[in-house]
Tab-separated table of C-alpha atoms and ligand atoms in Angstrom:
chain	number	residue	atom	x	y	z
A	66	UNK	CA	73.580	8.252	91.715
A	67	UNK	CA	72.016	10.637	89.662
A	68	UNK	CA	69.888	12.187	86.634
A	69	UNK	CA	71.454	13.472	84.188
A	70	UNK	CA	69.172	15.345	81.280
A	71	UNK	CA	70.215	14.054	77.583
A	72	UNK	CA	73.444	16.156	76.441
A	73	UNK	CA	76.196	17.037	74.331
A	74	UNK	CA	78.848	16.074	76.533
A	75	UNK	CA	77.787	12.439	77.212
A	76	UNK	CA	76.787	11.326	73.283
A	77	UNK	CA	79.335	8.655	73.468
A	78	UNK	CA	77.857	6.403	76.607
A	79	UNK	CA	73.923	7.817	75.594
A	80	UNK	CA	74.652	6.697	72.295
A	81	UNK	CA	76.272	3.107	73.386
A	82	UNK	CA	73.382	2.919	75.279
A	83	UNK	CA	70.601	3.741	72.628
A	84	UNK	CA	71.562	1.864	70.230
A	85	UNK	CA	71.890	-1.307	72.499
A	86	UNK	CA	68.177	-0.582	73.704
A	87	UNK	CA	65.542	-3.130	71.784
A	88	UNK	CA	63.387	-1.819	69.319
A	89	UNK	CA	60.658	-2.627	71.398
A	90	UNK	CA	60.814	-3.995	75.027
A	91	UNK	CA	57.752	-4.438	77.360
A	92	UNK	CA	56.420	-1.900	75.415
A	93	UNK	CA	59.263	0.816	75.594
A	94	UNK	CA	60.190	1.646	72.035
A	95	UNK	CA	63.152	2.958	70.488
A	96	UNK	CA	63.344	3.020	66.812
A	97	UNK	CA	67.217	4.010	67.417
A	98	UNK	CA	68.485	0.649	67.875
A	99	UNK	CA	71.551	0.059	66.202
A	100	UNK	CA	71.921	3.231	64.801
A	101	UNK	CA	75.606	4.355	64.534
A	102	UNK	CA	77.485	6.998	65.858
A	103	UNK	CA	78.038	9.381	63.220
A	104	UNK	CA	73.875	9.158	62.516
A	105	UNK	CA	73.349	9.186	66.594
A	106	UNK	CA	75.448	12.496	66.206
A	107	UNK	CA	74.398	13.960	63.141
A	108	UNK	CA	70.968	13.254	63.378
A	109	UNK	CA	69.636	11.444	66.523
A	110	UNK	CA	71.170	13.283	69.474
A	111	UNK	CA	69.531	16.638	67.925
A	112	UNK	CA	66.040	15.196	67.459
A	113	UNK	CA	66.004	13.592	71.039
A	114	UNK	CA	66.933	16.982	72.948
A	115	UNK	CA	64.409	18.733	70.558
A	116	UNK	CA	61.745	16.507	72.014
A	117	UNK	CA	61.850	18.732	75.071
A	118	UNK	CA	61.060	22.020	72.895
A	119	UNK	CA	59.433	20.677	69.930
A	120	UNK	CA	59.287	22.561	66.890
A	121	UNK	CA	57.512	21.395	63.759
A	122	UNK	CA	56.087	18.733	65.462
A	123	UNK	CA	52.297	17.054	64.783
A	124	UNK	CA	49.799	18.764	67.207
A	125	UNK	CA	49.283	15.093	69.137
A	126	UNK	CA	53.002	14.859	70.214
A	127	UNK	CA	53.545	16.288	73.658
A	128	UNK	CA	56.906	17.264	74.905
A	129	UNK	CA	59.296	14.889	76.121
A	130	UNK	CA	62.749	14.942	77.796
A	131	UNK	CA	65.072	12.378	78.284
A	132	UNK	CA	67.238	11.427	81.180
A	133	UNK	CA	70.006	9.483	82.250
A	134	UNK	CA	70.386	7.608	85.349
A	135	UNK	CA	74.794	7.542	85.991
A	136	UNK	CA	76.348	5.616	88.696
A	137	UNK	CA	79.756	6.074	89.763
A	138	UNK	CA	80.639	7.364	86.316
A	139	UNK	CA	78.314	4.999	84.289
A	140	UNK	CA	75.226	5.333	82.618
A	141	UNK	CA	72.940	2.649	83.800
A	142	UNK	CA	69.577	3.631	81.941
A	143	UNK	CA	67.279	6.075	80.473
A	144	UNK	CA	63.889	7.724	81.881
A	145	UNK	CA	61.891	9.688	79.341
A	146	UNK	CA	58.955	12.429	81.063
A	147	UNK	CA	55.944	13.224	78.882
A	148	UNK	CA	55.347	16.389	79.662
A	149	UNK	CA	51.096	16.379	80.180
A	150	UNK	CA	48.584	13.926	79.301
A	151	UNK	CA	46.703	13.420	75.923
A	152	UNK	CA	43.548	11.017	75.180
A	153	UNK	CA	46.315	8.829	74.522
A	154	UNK	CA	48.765	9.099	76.591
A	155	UNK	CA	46.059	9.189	79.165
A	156	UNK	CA	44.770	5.598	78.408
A	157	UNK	CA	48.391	4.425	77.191
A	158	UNK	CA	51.493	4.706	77.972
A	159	UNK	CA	51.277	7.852	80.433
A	160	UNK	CA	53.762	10.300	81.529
A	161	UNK	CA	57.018	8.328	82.205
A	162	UNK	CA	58.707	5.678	79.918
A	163	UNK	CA	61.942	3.654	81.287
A	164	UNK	CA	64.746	0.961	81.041
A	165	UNK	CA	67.913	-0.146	82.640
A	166	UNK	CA	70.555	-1.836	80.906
A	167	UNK	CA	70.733	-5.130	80.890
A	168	UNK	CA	73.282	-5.955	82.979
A	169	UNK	CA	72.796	-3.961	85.443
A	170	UNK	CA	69.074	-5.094	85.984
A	171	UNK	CA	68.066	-6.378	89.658
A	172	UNK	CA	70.315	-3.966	91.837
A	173	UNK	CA	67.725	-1.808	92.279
A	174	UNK	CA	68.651	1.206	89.352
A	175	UNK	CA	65.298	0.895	88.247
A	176	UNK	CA	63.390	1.960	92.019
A	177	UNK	CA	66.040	4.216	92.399
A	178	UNK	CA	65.657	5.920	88.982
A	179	UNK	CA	61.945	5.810	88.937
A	180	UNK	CA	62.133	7.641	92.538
A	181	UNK	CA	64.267	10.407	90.689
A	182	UNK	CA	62.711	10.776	87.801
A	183	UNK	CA	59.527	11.314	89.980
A	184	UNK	CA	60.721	14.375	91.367
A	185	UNK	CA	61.352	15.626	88.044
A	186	UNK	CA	58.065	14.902	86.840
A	187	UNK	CA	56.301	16.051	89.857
A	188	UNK	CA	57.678	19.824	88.541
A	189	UNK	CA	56.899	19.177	85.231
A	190	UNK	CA	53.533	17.759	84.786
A	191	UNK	CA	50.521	19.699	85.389
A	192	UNK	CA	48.402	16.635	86.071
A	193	UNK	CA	47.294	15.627	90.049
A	194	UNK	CA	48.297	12.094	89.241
A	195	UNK	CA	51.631	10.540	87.247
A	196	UNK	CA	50.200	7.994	84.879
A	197	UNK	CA	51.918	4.996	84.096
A	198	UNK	CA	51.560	1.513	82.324
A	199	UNK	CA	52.654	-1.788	82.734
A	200	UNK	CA	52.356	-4.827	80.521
A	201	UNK	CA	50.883	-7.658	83.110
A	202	UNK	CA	53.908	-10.216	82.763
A	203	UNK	CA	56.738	-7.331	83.761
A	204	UNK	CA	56.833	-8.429	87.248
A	205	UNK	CA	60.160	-5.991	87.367
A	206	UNK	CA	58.512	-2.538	86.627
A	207	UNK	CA	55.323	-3.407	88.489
A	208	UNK	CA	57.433	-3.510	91.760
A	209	UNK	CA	59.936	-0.580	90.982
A	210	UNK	CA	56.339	1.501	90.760
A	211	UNK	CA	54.329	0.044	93.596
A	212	UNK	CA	57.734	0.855	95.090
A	213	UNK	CA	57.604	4.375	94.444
A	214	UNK	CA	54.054	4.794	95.933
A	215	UNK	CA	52.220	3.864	92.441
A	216	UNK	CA	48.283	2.009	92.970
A	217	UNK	CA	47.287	0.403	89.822
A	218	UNK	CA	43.757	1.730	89.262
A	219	UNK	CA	42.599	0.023	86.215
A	220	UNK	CA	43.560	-3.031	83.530
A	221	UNK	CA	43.172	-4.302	79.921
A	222	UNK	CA	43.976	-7.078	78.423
A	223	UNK	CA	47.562	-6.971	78.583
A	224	UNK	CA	48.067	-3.978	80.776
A	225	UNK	CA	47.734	-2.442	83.937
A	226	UNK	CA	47.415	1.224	84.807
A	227	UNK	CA	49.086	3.101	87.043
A	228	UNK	CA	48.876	5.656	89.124
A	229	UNK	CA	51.211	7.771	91.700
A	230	UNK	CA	49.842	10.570	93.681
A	231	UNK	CA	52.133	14.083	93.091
A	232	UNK	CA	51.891	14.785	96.430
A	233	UNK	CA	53.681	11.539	97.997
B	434	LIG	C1	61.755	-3.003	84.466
B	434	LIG	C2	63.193	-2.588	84.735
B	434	LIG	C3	63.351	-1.113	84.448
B	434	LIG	C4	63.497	-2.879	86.201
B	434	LIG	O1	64.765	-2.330	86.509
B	434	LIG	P1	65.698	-2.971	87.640
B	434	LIG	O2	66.849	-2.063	87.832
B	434	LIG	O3	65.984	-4.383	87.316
B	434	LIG	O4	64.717	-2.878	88.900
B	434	LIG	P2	65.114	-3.090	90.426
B	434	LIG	O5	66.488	-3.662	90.539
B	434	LIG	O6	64.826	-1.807	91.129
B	434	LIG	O7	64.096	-4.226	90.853
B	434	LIG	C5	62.757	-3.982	91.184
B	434	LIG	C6	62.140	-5.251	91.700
B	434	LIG	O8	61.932	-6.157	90.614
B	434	LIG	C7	62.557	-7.391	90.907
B	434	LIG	N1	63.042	-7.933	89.669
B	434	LIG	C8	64.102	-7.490	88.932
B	434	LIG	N2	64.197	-8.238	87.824
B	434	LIG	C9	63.204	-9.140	87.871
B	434	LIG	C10	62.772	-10.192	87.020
B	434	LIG	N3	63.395	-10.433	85.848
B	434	LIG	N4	61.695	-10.932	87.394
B	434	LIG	C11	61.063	-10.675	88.538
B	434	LIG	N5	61.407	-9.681	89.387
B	434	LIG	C12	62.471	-8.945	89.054
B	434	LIG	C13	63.661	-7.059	91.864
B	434	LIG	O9	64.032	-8.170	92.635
B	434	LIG	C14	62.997	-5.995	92.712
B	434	LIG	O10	62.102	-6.588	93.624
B	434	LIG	P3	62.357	-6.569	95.185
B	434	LIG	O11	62.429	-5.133	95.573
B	434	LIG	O12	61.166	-7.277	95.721
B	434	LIG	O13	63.651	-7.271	95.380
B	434	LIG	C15	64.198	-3.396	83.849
B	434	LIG	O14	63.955	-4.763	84.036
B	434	LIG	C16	64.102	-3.085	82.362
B	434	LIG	O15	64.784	-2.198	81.872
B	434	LIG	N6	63.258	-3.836	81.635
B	434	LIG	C17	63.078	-3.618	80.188
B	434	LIG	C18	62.304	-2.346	79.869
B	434	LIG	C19	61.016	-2.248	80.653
B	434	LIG	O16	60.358	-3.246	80.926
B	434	LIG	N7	60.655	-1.013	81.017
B	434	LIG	C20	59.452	-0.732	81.778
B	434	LIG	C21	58.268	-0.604	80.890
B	434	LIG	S1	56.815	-0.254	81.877
């Protein structure tokens, strides 16, 4: 298993899986879905790998890169890091986004990803802490962080917050 950073060479199974991805799941977005080839090529691919090195962006967005979590030759799902916190970010949706396609939820790709992705992230963000969020009724994601060392530290109303030492 491993994590591969969005590319070139793999638009044809990122792209099948983008544009399969819900507009809005748990509270992942992706305003991508079922966008087509030629525009995931022409337009969509470009923007996403920009994300890491934004340029003419608005001050509040804060880098992002995207991953891909590949099995045995097939992409299985996507992990987004935000590079540092914002006012936001810090009581939103935190540093790392994800999802796992659907049918190949519940074999543990998602614990195993996060774990991954964590290592990343632990190089990346300058934070003590990686911030994450939850909606309160995704039993899933709550376990794949608790899983990966998270404590949740605070709630709203349909959230709860997340937290996973760097140093763990
Ligand atoms: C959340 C998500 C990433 C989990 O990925 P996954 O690959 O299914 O996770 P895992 O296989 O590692 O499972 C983690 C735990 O959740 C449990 N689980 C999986 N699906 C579940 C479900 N529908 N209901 C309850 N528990 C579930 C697993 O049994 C496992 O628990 P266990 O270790 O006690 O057996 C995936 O369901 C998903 O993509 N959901 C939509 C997007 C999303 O919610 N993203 C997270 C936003 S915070």
């Amino acid at each position: 298993m491993e994590l591969r950073k969005i590319n070139k060479e793999d638009a044809k199974a990122q792209w099948e899986y983008t544009t399969a991805l819900p507009e809005d799941e748990n509270g992942l977005t992706n305003p991508y879905n079922g966008v087509s080839y030629e525009e995931y090529i022409d337009q969509v691919l470009q923007t996403l790998i920009s994300y890491e090195h934004p340029v003419n962006m608005p001050d509040w967005f804060v880098p992002e890169t995207y991953y891909y979590l590949w099995d045995e030759g097939h992409l299985v799902g996507e992990f987004r890091i935000r590079h540092h916190l914002t006012e936001a970010l810090r009581n939103g949706a935190g540093h790392i986004g994800y999802s796992i396609k659907r049918d190949e939820r519940g074999k543990g790709y998602g614990t195993a990803g996060l774990k991954l992705t964590l290592l990343e992230a632990k190089k990346i963000v300058p934070e003590d802490e990686i911030y994450l969020r939850v909606n309160k009724d995704n039993i899933a994601s709550q376990k794949v962080m608790l899983k990966n060392g998270g404590k949740i530290v605070g709630e709203d109303e349909g959230h709860f917050f997340v937290r996973i030492q760097k140093n763990t």
